[in-house]
Amino acid sequence: MTKMKLVIELLLLGLCLTVIIGCTNQKNEKTSLSSKEEKLIWQGKRTKPFGVYDYKKLSSKEEATKILSDKFQVSLSSFYDISNKLLDETSFFKDYEKQMTTYDIIAKEDILIVDQTTYYGSSTIPELVRSVIQMTYKVNTESEIVKTTNQQVTITTVASESPKFYACLADISKQMASNIFLSKGDEKINSALKNYPEQDEQRKMESVSLFPQSKSESPLMKNIKLFYNASGKVTEWNTTIESE
């Protein structure tokens, strides 16, 4: 190999490495979480799996948080607080009586799932509306890290309440989009809801996304969805945030 050929090959190798590093840096920039987004995820230290446990229909938040803290050494996330605040302030719920709230904690080795379920109704019909806040924690024993990997809040109602429910969805969605830092939430929601009316016979049992997002956009996947029931009425709203 001549000296000139060697020099050329070294230059080409250096150029390739520069391109690769540049692409990697760009990818990291796209997939890094902002400091605000990081606060949506609860993370702690844990060296072993959760084991197998099943705590059902706990009647108080205090009892649930004590089990989470003492038994599993995890805490409720800021997304939990954000979701509860949204539910408390949403005008849709003011027309109903809060019947009861229960808490379920299920552990299956490296996965821990926490559900808060609240029922709303009237004096004659106790379950017209239901809200569920669910958090999934996953432990990685190799890295000794435990964190929330899936968090969601869901509101479900019966078909008779659909018109009133749908009328509040724009405000609920805009507030949640702001809380979880979805950019241009108001514009996207206003535009999306025009395509998804309160009743649509063509969308029976269909889930529609107001914020379709690919995994390449962010390591913290966020979505707001509506669900049509068997009659083609919007009877469910859901927000989900997922992390690896």
Coordinates of C-alpha atoms in Angstrom, one line a residue:
M1 CA 0.0 0.0 0.0
T2 CA 1.4 3.3 -1.0
K3 CA 1.8 6.2 1.5
M4 CA -0.7 8.3 -0.5
K5 CA -3.3 5.5 -0.5
L6 CA -2.9 5.1 3.2
V7 CA -3.4 8.8 3.9
I8 CA -6.6 8.8 1.7
E9 CA -8.0 5.8 3.5
L10 CA -7.3 7.3 6.9
L11 CA -9.0 10.5 5.8
L12 CA -12.1 8.6 4.7
L13 CA -12.2 6.7 8.0
G14 CA -12.1 9.9 9.9
L15 CA -14.9 11.3 7.8
C16 CA -17.1 8.3 8.4
L17 CA -16.5 8.5 12.1
T18 CA -17.4 12.1 12.2
V19 CA -20.7 11.4 10.3
I20 CA -21.5 8.6 12.7
I21 CA -20.8 10.6 15.8
G22 CA -22.8 13.5 14.4
C23 CA -25.8 11.3 13.7
T24 CA -25.6 9.8 17.2
N25 CA -25.5 13.3 18.7
Q26 CA -28.5 14.3 16.7
K27 CA -30.4 11.2 17.8
N28 CA -29.5 11.8 21.5
E29 CA -30.7 15.4 21.2
K30 CA -34.1 14.2 19.8
T31 CA -34.5 11.6 22.4
S32 CA -33.4 13.4 25.5
L33 CA -36.0 14.4 28.1
S34 CA -36.5 17.9 29.2
S35 CA -36.1 18.7 32.9
K36 CA -39.9 19.2 33.1
E37 CA -40.6 15.8 31.4
E38 CA -38.2 14.1 33.8
K39 CA -40.5 15.2 36.7
L40 CA -43.4 13.2 35.2
I41 CA -41.5 9.9 35.9
W42 CA -40.9 8.6 39.4
Q43 CA -37.6 6.8 39.8
G44 CA -35.8 5.2 42.7
K45 CA -33.3 2.6 43.7
R46 CA -34.1 -1.1 44.1
T47 CA -32.0 -4.2 44.0
K48 CA -34.6 -7.0 43.9
P49 CA -37.9 -7.9 42.3
F50 CA -41.2 -6.9 43.9
G51 CA -42.4 -10.5 44.5
V52 CA -46.0 -11.6 44.0
Y53 CA -48.6 -9.7 45.9
D54 CA -52.3 -8.7 45.4
Y55 CA -53.9 -6.0 47.5
K56 CA -57.4 -5.3 46.2
K57 CA -60.1 -2.8 47.0
L58 CA -58.1 -0.8 49.5
S59 CA -60.4 1.9 50.9
S60 CA -58.0 4.8 51.5
K61 CA -55.1 6.6 49.9
E62 CA -53.2 6.5 53.2
E63 CA -53.4 2.7 53.4
A64 CA -52.3 2.3 49.7
T65 CA -49.3 4.8 50.0
K66 CA -48.2 3.0 53.2
I67 CA -48.0 -0.3 51.4
L68 CA -46.2 1.2 48.5
S69 CA -43.7 2.9 50.8
D70 CA -43.2 0.1 53.4
K71 CA -43.5 -3.0 51.2
F72 CA -42.2 -1.8 47.8
Q73 CA -40.2 1.4 48.6
V74 CA -41.9 3.4 45.8
S75 CA -43.9 6.6 45.8
L76 CA -46.8 8.0 43.8
S77 CA -45.6 10.1 40.8
S78 CA -46.3 13.7 39.9
F79 CA -48.5 12.4 37.1
Y80 CA -50.7 10.9 39.7
D81 CA -51.1 14.3 41.4
I82 CA -51.6 16.1 38.1
S83 CA -54.4 13.6 37.1
N84 CA -56.2 13.9 40.4
K85 CA -56.1 17.7 40.2
L86 CA -57.5 17.6 36.7
L87 CA -60.3 15.3 37.8
D88 CA -61.1 17.6 40.8
E89 CA -61.3 20.7 38.7
T90 CA -63.1 19.3 35.6
S91 CA -66.6 20.8 35.4
F92 CA -68.0 17.5 34.0
F93 CA -67.7 15.8 37.4
K94 CA -69.5 18.6 39.3
D95 CA -72.9 17.2 38.1
Y96 CA -72.3 13.9 39.8
E97 CA -71.9 12.6 43.4
K98 CA -68.5 10.9 44.1
Q99 CA -69.6 7.5 45.3
M100 CA -66.3 5.8 46.4
T101 CA -62.6 5.5 45.6
T102 CA -60.7 2.2 45.8
Y103 CA -57.0 1.3 45.3
D104 CA -55.5 -1.9 43.9
I105 CA -51.9 -2.8 44.2
I106 CA -50.6 -5.9 42.2
A107 CA -47.0 -7.0 42.1
K108 CA -45.7 -9.6 39.7
E109 CA -42.0 -10.0 40.1
D110 CA -40.4 -7.1 38.3
I111 CA -43.7 -5.3 37.6
L112 CA -45.9 -3.3 40.1
I113 CA -49.3 -1.9 39.0
V114 CA -51.2 0.6 41.1
D115 CA -54.9 1.5 40.3
Q116 CA -57.0 4.3 41.8
T117 CA -60.6 3.9 40.7
T118 CA -63.3 6.4 41.5
Y119 CA -67.0 6.0 40.8
Y120 CA -69.4 8.9 40.2
G121 CA -73.2 8.8 39.9
S122 CA -76.5 10.1 41.3
S123 CA -78.8 9.1 44.1
T124 CA -80.6 6.6 41.8
I125 CA -77.7 5.5 39.5
P126 CA -74.4 5.0 41.4
E127 CA -72.1 4.3 38.4
L128 CA -72.6 6.8 35.6
V129 CA -68.9 7.8 35.4
R130 CA -65.7 6.1 36.4
S131 CA -62.1 7.4 36.5
V132 CA -59.0 5.3 36.8
I133 CA -55.5 6.4 37.4
Q134 CA -53.0 3.6 36.7
M135 CA -49.3 3.5 37.3
T136 CA -46.9 0.7 36.3
Y137 CA -43.5 0.5 37.9
K138 CA -40.7 -1.7 36.6
V139 CA -37.6 -2.7 38.4
N140 CA -34.3 -3.4 36.6
T141 CA -32.2 -5.5 39.0
E142 CA -29.0 -5.1 36.8
S143 CA -29.1 -1.3 36.9
E144 CA -30.8 -1.4 40.4
I145 CA -33.3 1.2 39.2
V146 CA -37.1 1.1 39.6
K147 CA -39.3 3.7 37.8
T148 CA -42.7 4.3 36.3
T149 CA -42.8 3.0 32.7
N150 CA -46.5 3.4 32.0
Q151 CA -48.9 5.9 33.5
Q152 CA -52.4 6.7 32.4
V153 CA -55.7 8.3 33.4
T154 CA -59.0 7.1 31.9
I155 CA -62.5 8.6 32.2
T156 CA -65.4 6.3 31.1
T157 CA -69.1 7.1 31.0
V158 CA -72.3 5.5 29.9
A159 CA -73.9 6.3 26.5
S160 CA -76.6 8.5 28.0
E161 CA -74.0 10.9 29.4
S162 CA -72.0 11.0 26.2
P163 CA -73.2 14.5 24.9
K164 CA -72.3 16.2 28.2
F165 CA -69.0 14.2 28.4
Y166 CA -68.0 15.1 24.9
A167 CA -68.7 18.8 25.5
C168 CA -66.0 18.9 28.2
L169 CA -63.3 16.9 26.3
A170 CA -61.7 19.9 24.6
D171 CA -61.0 21.6 27.9
I172 CA -59.9 18.3 29.6
S173 CA -57.5 17.5 26.7
K174 CA -56.0 21.0 26.5
Q175 CA -55.4 21.0 30.3
M176 CA -53.8 17.6 30.2
A177 CA -51.7 18.4 27.1
S178 CA -50.3 21.4 29.0
N179 CA -49.7 19.4 32.1
I180 CA -47.6 16.8 30.3
F181 CA -45.9 19.3 28.0
L182 CA -47.4 18.3 24.7
S183 CA -46.4 21.1 22.3
K184 CA -49.2 22.9 20.4
G185 CA -51.8 21.0 22.3
D186 CA -54.7 23.5 21.8
E187 CA -54.2 23.7 18.0
K188 CA -54.0 19.9 17.6
I189 CA -57.0 19.2 19.8
N190 CA -59.3 21.8 18.2
S191 CA -58.3 20.4 14.8
A192 CA -58.6 16.7 15.8
L193 CA -62.0 17.0 17.5
K194 CA -63.5 18.4 14.3
N195 CA -62.7 15.0 12.7
Y196 CA -64.1 13.0 15.7
P197 CA -67.7 14.0 16.5
E198 CA -69.6 12.9 19.6
Q199 CA -71.3 10.2 17.6
D200 CA -70.0 8.4 14.5
E201 CA -71.6 5.2 13.3
Q202 CA -68.5 4.4 11.3
R203 CA -66.3 4.3 14.4
K204 CA -68.1 1.7 16.6
M205 CA -65.6 0.2 19.2
E206 CA -62.8 2.3 17.7
S207 CA -60.0 4.1 19.5
V208 CA -58.8 7.3 18.0
S209 CA -55.6 9.3 18.8
L210 CA -55.6 13.1 19.1
F211 CA -51.8 13.0 19.3
P212 CA -50.3 10.2 17.1
Q213 CA -46.6 10.0 18.0
S214 CA -43.8 7.7 16.9
K215 CA -41.1 6.4 19.2
S216 CA -38.4 8.4 17.3
E217 CA -39.9 11.7 18.4
S218 CA -39.4 11.3 22.2
P219 CA -38.3 8.6 24.7
L220 CA -41.4 9.7 26.7
M221 CA -44.3 8.7 24.6
K222 CA -47.5 10.7 25.2
N223 CA -50.9 10.2 23.8
I224 CA -54.5 11.5 24.3
K225 CA -57.2 9.2 22.9
L226 CA -61.0 8.9 22.6
F227 CA -63.0 5.7 22.4
Y228 CA -66.3 5.1 20.6
N229 CA -68.6 2.5 22.1
A230 CA -70.8 -0.1 20.3
S231 CA -73.3 2.6 19.4
G232 CA -70.7 4.9 17.9
K233 CA -70.7 7.3 20.9
V234 CA -67.7 8.7 22.6
T235 CA -67.7 7.2 26.0
E236 CA -64.0 7.1 27.0
W237 CA -61.1 9.5 27.2
N238 CA -57.5 8.5 28.0
T239 CA -54.1 10.0 28.5
T240 CA -51.0 7.8 28.5
I241 CA -47.3 8.5 29.0
E242 CA -44.8 5.7 28.5
S243 CA -41.0 5.5 29.0
E244 CA -38.5 2.8 28.4

